[in-house]
Short mmCIF file of C-alpha atoms and ligand atoms in Angstrom, two decimals:
data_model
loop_
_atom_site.label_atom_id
_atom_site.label_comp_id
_atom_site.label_asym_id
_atom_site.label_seq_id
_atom_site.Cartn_x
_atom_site.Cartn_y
_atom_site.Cartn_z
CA UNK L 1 -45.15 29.42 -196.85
CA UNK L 2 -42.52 30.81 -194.25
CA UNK L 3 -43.20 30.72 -190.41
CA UNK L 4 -43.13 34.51 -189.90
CA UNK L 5 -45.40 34.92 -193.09
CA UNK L 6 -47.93 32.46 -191.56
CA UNK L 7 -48.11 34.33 -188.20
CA UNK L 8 -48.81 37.84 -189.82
CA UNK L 9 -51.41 36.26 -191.56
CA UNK L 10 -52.99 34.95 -188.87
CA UNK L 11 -52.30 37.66 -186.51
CA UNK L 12 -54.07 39.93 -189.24
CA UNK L 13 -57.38 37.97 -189.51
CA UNK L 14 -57.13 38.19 -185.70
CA UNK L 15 -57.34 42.16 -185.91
CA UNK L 16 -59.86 41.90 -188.16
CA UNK L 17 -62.38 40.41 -186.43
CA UNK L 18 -61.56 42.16 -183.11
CA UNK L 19 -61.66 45.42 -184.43
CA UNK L 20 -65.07 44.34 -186.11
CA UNK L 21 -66.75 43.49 -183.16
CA UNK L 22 -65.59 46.12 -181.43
CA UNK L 23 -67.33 48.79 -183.73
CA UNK L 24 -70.40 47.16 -184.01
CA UNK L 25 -70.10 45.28 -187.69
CA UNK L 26 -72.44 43.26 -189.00
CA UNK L 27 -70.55 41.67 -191.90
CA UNK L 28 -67.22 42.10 -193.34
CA UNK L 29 -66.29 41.69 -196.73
CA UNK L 30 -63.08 40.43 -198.05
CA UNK L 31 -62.28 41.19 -202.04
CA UNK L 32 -60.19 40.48 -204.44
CA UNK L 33 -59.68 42.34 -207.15
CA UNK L 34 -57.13 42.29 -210.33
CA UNK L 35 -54.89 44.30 -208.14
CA UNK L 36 -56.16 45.06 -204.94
CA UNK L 37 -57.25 43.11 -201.99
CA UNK L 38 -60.28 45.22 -200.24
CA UNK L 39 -61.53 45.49 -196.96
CA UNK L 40 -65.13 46.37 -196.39
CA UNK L 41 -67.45 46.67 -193.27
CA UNK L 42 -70.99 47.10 -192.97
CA UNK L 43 -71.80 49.43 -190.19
CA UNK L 44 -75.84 50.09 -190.12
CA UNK L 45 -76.16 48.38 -192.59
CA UNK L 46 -73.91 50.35 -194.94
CA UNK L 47 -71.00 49.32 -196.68
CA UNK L 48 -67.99 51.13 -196.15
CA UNK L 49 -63.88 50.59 -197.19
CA UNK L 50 -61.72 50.00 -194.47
CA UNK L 51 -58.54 50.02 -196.13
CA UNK L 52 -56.69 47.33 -198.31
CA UNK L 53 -55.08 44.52 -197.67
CA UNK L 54 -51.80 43.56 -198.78
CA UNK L 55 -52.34 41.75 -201.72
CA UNK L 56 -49.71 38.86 -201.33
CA UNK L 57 -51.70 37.81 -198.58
CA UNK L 58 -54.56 36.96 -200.74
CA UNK L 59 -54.78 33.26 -200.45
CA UNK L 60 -52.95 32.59 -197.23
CA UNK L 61 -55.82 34.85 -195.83
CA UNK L 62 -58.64 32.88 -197.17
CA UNK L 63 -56.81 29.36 -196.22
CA UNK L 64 -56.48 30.57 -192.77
CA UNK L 65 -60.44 31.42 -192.20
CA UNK L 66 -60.81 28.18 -193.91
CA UNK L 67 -59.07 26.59 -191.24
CA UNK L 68 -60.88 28.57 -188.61
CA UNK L 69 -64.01 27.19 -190.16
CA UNK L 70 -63.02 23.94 -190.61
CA UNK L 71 -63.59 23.91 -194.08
CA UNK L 72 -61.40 22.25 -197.22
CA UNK L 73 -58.42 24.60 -198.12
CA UNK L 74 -57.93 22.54 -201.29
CA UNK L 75 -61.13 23.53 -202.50
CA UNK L 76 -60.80 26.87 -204.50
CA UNK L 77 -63.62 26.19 -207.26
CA UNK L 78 -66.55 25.86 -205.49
CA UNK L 79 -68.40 28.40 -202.84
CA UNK L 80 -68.25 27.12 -199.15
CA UNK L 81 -70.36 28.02 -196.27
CA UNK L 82 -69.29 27.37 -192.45
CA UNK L 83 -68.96 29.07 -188.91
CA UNK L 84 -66.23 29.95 -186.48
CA UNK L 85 -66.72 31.19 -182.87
CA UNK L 86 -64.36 33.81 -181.75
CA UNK L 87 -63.43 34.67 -178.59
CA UNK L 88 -63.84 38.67 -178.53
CA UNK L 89 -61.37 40.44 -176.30
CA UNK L 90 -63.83 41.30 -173.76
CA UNK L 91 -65.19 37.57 -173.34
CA UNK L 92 -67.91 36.89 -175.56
CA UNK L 93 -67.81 33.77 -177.99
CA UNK L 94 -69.01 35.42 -180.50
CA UNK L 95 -70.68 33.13 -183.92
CA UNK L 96 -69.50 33.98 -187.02
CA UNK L 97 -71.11 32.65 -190.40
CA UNK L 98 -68.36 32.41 -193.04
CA UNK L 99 -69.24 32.66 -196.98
CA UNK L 100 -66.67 31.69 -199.07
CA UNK L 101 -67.19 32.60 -203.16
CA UNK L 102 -64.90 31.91 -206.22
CA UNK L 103 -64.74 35.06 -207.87
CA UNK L 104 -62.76 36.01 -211.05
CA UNK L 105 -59.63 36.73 -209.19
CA UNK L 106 -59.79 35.03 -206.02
CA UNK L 107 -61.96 33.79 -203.64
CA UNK L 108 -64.17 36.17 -201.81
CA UNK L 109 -65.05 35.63 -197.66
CA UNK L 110 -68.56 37.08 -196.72
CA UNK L 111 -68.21 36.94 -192.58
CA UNK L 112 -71.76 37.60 -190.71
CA UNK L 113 -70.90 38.25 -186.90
CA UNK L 114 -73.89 37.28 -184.58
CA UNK L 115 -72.62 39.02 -181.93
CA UNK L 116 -75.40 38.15 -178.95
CA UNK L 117 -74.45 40.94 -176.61
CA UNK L 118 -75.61 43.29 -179.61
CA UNK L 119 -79.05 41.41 -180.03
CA UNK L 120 -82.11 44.04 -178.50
CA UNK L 121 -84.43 41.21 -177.59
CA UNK L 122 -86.79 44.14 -175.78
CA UNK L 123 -89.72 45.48 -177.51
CA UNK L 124 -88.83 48.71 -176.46
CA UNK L 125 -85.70 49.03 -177.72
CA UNK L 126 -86.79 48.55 -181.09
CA UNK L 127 -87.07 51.95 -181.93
CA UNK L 128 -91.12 51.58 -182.26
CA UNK L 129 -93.54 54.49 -181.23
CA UNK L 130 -95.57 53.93 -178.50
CA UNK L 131 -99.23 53.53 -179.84
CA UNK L 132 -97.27 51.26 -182.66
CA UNK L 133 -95.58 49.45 -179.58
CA UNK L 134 -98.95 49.02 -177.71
CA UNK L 135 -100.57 47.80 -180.97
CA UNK L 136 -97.83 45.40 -181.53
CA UNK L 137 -97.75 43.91 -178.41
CA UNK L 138 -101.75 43.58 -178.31
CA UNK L 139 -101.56 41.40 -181.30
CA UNK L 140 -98.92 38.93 -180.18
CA UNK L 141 -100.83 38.73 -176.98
CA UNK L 142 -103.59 36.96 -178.71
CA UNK L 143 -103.73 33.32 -177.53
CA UNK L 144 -104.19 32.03 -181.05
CA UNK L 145 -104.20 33.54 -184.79
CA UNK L 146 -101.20 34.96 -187.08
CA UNK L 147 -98.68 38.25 -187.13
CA UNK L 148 -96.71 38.75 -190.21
CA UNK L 149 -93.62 41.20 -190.85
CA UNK L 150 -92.92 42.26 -194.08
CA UNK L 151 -90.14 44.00 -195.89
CA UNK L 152 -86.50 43.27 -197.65
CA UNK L 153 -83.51 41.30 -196.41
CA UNK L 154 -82.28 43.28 -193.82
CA UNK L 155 -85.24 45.75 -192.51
CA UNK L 156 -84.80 43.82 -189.23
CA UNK L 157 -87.94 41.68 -189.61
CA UNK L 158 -86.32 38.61 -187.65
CA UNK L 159 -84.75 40.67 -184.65
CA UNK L 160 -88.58 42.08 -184.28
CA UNK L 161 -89.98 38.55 -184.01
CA UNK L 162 -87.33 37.23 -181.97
CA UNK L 163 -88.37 40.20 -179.60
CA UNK L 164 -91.71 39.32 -179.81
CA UNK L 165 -91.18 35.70 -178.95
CA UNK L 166 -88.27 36.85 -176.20
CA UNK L 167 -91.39 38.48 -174.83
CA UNK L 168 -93.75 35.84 -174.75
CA UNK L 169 -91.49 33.36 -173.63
CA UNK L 170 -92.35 31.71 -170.15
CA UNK L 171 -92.13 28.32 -168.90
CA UNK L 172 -95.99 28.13 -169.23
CA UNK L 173 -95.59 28.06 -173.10
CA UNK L 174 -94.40 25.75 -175.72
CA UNK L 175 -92.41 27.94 -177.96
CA UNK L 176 -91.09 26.41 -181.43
CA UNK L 177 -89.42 27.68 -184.66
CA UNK L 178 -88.86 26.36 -187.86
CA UNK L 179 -85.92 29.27 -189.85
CA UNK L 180 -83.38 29.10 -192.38
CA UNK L 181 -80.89 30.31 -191.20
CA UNK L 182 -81.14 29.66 -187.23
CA UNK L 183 -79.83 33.59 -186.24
CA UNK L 184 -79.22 33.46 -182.39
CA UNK L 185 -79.84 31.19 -180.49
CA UNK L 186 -82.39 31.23 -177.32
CA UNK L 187 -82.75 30.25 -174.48
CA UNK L 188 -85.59 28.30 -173.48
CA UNK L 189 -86.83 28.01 -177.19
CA UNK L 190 -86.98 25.01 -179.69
CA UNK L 191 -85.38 26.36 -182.64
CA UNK L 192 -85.44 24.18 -185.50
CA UNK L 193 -83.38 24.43 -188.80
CA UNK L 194 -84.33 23.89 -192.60
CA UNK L 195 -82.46 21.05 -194.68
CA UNK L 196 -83.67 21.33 -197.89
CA UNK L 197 -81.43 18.82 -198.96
CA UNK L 198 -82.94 16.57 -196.73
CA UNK L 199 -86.21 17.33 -197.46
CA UNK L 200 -86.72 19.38 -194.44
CA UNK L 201 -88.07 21.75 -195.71
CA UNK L 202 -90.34 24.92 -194.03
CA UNK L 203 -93.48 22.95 -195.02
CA UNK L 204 -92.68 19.50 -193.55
CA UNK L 205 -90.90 21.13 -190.36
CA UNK L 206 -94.11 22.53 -189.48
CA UNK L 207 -96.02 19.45 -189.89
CA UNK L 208 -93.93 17.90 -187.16
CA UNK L 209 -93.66 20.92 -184.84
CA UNK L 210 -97.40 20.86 -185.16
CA UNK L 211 -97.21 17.21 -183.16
CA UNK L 212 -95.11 18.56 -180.87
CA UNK L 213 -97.63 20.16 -178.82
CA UNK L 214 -96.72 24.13 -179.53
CA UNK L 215 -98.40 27.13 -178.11
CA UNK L 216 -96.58 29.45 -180.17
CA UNK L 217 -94.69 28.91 -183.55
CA UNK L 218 -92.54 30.94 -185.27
CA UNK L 219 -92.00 29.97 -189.11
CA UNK L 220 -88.79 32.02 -190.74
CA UNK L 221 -90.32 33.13 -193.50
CA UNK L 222 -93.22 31.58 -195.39
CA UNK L 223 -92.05 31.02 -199.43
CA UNK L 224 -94.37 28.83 -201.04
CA UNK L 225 -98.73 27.92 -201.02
CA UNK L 226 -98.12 24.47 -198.74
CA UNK L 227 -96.36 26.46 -196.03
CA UNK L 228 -98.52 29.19 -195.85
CA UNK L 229 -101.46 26.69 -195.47
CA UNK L 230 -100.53 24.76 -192.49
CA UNK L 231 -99.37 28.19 -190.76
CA UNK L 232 -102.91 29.50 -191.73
CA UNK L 233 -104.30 25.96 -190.59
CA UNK L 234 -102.56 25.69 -187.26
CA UNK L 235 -103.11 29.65 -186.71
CA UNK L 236 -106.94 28.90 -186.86
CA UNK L 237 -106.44 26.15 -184.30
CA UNK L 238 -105.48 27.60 -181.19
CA UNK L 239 -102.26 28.57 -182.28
CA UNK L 240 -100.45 31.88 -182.16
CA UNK L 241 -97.91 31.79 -185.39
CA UNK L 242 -95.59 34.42 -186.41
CA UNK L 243 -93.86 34.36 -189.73
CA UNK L 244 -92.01 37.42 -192.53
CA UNK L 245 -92.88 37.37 -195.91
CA UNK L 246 -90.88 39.96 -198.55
CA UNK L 247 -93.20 42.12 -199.53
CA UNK L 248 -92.98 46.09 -200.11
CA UNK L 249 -95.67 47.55 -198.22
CA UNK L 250 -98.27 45.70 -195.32
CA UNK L 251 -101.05 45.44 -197.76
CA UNK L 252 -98.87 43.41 -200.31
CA UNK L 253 -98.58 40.53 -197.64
CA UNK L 254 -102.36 39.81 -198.95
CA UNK L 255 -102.03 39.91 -202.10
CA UNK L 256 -99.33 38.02 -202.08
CA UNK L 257 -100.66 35.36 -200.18
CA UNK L 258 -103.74 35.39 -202.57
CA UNK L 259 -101.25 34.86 -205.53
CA UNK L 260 -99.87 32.03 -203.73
CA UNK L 261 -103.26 30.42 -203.57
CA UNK L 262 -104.47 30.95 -200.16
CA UNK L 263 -107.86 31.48 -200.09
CA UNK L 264 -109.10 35.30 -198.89
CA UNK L 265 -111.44 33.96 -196.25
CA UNK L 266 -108.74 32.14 -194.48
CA UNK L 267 -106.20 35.35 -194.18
CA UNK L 268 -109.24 37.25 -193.24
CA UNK L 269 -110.05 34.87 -190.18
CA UNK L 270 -106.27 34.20 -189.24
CA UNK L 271 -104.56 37.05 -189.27
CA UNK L 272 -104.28 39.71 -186.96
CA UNK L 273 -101.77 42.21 -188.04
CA UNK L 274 -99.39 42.75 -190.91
CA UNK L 275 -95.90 44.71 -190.02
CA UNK L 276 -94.26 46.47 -192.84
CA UNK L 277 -90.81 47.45 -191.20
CA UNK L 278 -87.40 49.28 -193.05
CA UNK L 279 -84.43 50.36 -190.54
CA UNK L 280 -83.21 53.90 -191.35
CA UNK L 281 -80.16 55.15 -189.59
CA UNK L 282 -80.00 57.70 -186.90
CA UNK L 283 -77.94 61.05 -187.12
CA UNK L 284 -74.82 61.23 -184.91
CA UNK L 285 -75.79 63.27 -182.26
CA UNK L 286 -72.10 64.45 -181.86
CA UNK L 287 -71.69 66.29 -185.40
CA UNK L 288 -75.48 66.79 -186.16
CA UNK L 289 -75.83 70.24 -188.20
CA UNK L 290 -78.47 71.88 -190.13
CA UNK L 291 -77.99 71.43 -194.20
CA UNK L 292 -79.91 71.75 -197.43
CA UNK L 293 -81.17 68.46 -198.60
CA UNK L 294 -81.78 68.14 -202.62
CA UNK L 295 -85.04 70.12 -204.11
CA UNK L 296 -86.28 67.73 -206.07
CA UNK L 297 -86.17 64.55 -203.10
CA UNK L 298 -87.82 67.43 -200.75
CA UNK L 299 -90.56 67.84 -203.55
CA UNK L 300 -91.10 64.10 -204.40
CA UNK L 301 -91.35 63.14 -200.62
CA UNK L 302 -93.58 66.16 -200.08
CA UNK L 303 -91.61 68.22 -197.84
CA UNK L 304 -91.73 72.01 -197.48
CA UNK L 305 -88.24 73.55 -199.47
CA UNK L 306 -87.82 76.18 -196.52
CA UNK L 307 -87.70 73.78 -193.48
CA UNK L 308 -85.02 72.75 -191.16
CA UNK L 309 -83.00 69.56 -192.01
CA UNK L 310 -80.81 68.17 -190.35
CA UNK L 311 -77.85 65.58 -191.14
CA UNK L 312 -74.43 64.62 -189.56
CA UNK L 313 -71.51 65.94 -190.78
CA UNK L 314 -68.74 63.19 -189.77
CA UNK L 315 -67.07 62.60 -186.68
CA UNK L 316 -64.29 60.38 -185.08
CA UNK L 317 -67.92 59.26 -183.05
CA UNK L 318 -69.39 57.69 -186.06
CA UNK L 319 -66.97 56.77 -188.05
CA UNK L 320 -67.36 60.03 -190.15
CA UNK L 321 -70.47 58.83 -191.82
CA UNK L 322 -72.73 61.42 -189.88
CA UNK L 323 -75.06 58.39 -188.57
CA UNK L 324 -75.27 56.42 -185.60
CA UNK L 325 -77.41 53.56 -184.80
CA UNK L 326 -80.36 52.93 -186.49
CA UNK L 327 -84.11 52.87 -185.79
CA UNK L 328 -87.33 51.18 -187.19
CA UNK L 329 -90.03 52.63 -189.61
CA UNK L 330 -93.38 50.86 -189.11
CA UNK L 331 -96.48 50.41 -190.87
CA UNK L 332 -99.28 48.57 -189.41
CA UNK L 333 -101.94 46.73 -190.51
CA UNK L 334 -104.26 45.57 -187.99
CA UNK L 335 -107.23 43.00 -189.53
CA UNK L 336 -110.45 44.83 -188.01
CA UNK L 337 -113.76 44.75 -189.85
CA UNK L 338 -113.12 47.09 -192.43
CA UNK L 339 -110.33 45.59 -193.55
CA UNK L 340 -111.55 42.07 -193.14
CA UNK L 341 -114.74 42.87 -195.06
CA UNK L 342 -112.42 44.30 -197.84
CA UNK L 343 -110.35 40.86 -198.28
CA UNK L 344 -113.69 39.06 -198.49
CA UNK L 345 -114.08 40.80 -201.23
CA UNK L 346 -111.55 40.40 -203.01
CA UNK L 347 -109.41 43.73 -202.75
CA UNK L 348 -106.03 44.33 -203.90
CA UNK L 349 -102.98 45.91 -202.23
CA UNK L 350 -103.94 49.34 -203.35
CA UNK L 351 -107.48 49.11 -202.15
CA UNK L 352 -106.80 48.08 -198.94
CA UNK L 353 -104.30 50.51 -198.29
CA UNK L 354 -106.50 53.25 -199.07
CA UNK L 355 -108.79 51.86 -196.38
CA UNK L 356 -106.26 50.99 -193.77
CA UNK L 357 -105.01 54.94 -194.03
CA UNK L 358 -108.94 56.37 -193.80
CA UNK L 359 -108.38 54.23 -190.57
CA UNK L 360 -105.43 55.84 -189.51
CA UNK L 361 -102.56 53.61 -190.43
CA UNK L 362 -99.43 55.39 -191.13
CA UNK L 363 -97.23 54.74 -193.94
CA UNK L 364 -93.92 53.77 -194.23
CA UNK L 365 -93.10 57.14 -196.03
CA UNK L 366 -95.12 59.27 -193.28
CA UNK L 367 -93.35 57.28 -190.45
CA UNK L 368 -90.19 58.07 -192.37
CA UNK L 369 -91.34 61.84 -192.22
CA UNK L 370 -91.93 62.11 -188.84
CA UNK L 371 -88.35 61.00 -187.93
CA UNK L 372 -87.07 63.97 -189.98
CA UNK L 373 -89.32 66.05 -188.58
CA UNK L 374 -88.05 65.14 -185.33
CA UNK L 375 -84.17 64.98 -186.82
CA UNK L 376 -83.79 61.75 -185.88
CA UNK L 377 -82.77 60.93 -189.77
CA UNK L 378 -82.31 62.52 -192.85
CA UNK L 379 -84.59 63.17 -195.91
CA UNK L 380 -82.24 60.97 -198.03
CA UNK L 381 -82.41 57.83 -195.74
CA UNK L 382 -86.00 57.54 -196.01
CA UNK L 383 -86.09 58.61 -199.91
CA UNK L 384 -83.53 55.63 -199.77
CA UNK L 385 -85.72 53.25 -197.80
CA UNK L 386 -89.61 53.84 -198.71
CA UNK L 387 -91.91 54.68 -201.67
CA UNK L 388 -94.67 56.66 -201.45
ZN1 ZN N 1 -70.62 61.98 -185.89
#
């Protein structure tokens, strides 16, 4: 490969990731195709093309992020994972996780940039209404007992709990996780990663963190019976424990904890709130307009045909998408009596849900309403985002 061929290559990969970070990306994704090379951002966490690359540059690009990440260039045939940190033209280092995939023509480079300076570690800036914000921060407060956040890859369950432990972190306290992956790292907290391969896995992390002293744990997600019983176990023993589980809706956290053998009487005496939480993005205040959103998504999500919408139209402000930012939809589940009488007995999701809303808990869906209402989002992003 030619000198001058090298150093466009490089220099390219270079732009790249500046002009990622500078817009606010969380991942970009480089594609090949039979004959095209794409370029794709996510931006709130939406796809979108960039433009293409030249396609000669196919494999000189993916050996030269290979480099970056210290990886083997020789291997084509099977996926590699590894990080870089980039110096961003303002300063930063800035971590980027690098995915590398064999596809049919070429190899295909995931990039996740955990740019810090991005990371909201305040409750408040969360995007959470204040009675949910008060609620929220009532529960974590406990000295001992369990808070779970629910929802998909993505709904910003781990920047929430991060928050919450960025909150609770003082030099009084013993703060440990256990995660897969380790996101950000910070300061003044024992973050521990998973090696399944080693045997380290969620379950046996715990075990050991649980010798260690902790005041407060935080376990990355809990995936199986054994870890959900020692998170249960340690939450019951003067322990405050934090933890996600992918589940639709609050309610489902039970159930699905039930299915994975945990006995009702424990999650009634351990837990103190479930979060269900979905990130919706924000109109662009710069092009916002009035517009008609579809009849039928105005009828399924409930929503009076002759009322004012609003969306954004595009700008050079928002990268003519219409949206900027995005902001949290919440559903709470707080364990009172009601609802710990109601796991005792055995209920299901649907059962307690019904109860939780006679108590006032808002839905997804109607927390997703009230930002339209307000024209903070658009009908379609929450028809996107919730069910009823
Ligand atoms: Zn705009």
């Amino acid at each position: 490969m030619d000198l001058e061929f090298r150093g466009s290559v490089i220099k390219q990969v270079e732009s790249i990731l500046h002009e990622a970070i500078k817009a606010g990306v969380s991942d970009i994704h480089i594609e090949p195709y039979e004959k095209k090379y794409r370029l794709r951002y996510r931006i709130d966490g939406v796809l979108q093309e960039v433009s293409s690359l030249q396609f000669n540059q196919k494999d000189a690009m993916v050996s030269r992020i290979k480099v970056m990440a210290d990886l083997d260039i020789a291997e084509k045939r099977r996926p590699q994972d590894g990080r870089i940190k980039f110096r961003s033209k303002d300063g930063n280092e800035i971590d980027i996780r690098i995915s590398i995939l064999p596809t049919q023509h070429g190899e295909k480079v995931v990039l996740r940039i955990l740019d810090k300076s991005q990371l909201q570690l305040k409750l408040e800036s969360l995007g959470f209404d204040e009675e949910i914000l008060k609620d929220f921060r009532k529960a974590i407060h406990n000295p001992y007992g369990m808070v779970l956040v629910t929802g998909p890859t993505g709904s910003g369950k781990t920047t929430t709990l991060y928050a919450a432990l960025n909150e609770l972190n003082t030099q009084e306290v013993n703060i440990t996780t256990i995660e897969d992956p380790i996101e950000y790292n910070l300061e003044g907290i024992n973050q521990t990663q998973v090696h399944e391969e080693i045997g380290l896995t969620f379950a046996h992390a715990l075990r050991s963190i649980l010798r260690q002293d902790p005041n407060i744990i935080m376990v990355g997600e809990i995936r199986d019976k054994e870890t959900a019983e020692i998170a249960i176990r340690s939450a019951l023993t003067g322990h405050m424990v934090f933890s996600t589980l992918h589940t639709n809706d609050a309610a489902s956290a039970v159930s699905r904890l039930v299915d994975m053998g945990v006995e009702p009487f424990l999650l009634a005496s351990s837990i103190r709130m479930v979060m269900a939480q979905r990130l919706v993005r924000k109109i662009c205040s710069n092009c916002k307009a009035e517009y008609k959103p579809d009849l039928q998504i105005l009828k399924d999500i409930g929503l009076q045909a002759n009322g004012t919408y609003w969306t954004g139209e595009g700008c050079e402000a928002c990268n003519h998408t219409g949206f900027k930012g995005r902001t949290a939809l919440i559903e709470l589940l707080v364990f009172d009596n009601t609802i710990t009488e109601k796991i005792l007995q055995n209920a299901d999701a649907g059962e307690l849900k019904i109860i939780a809303r006679e108590n006032g808990m808002t839905t997804l869906r109607e927390a997703g309403i009230e930002k339209v209402k307000n024209s903070v989002t658009t009908v379609e992003e929450i028809y996107r985002e919730t069910v009823l």
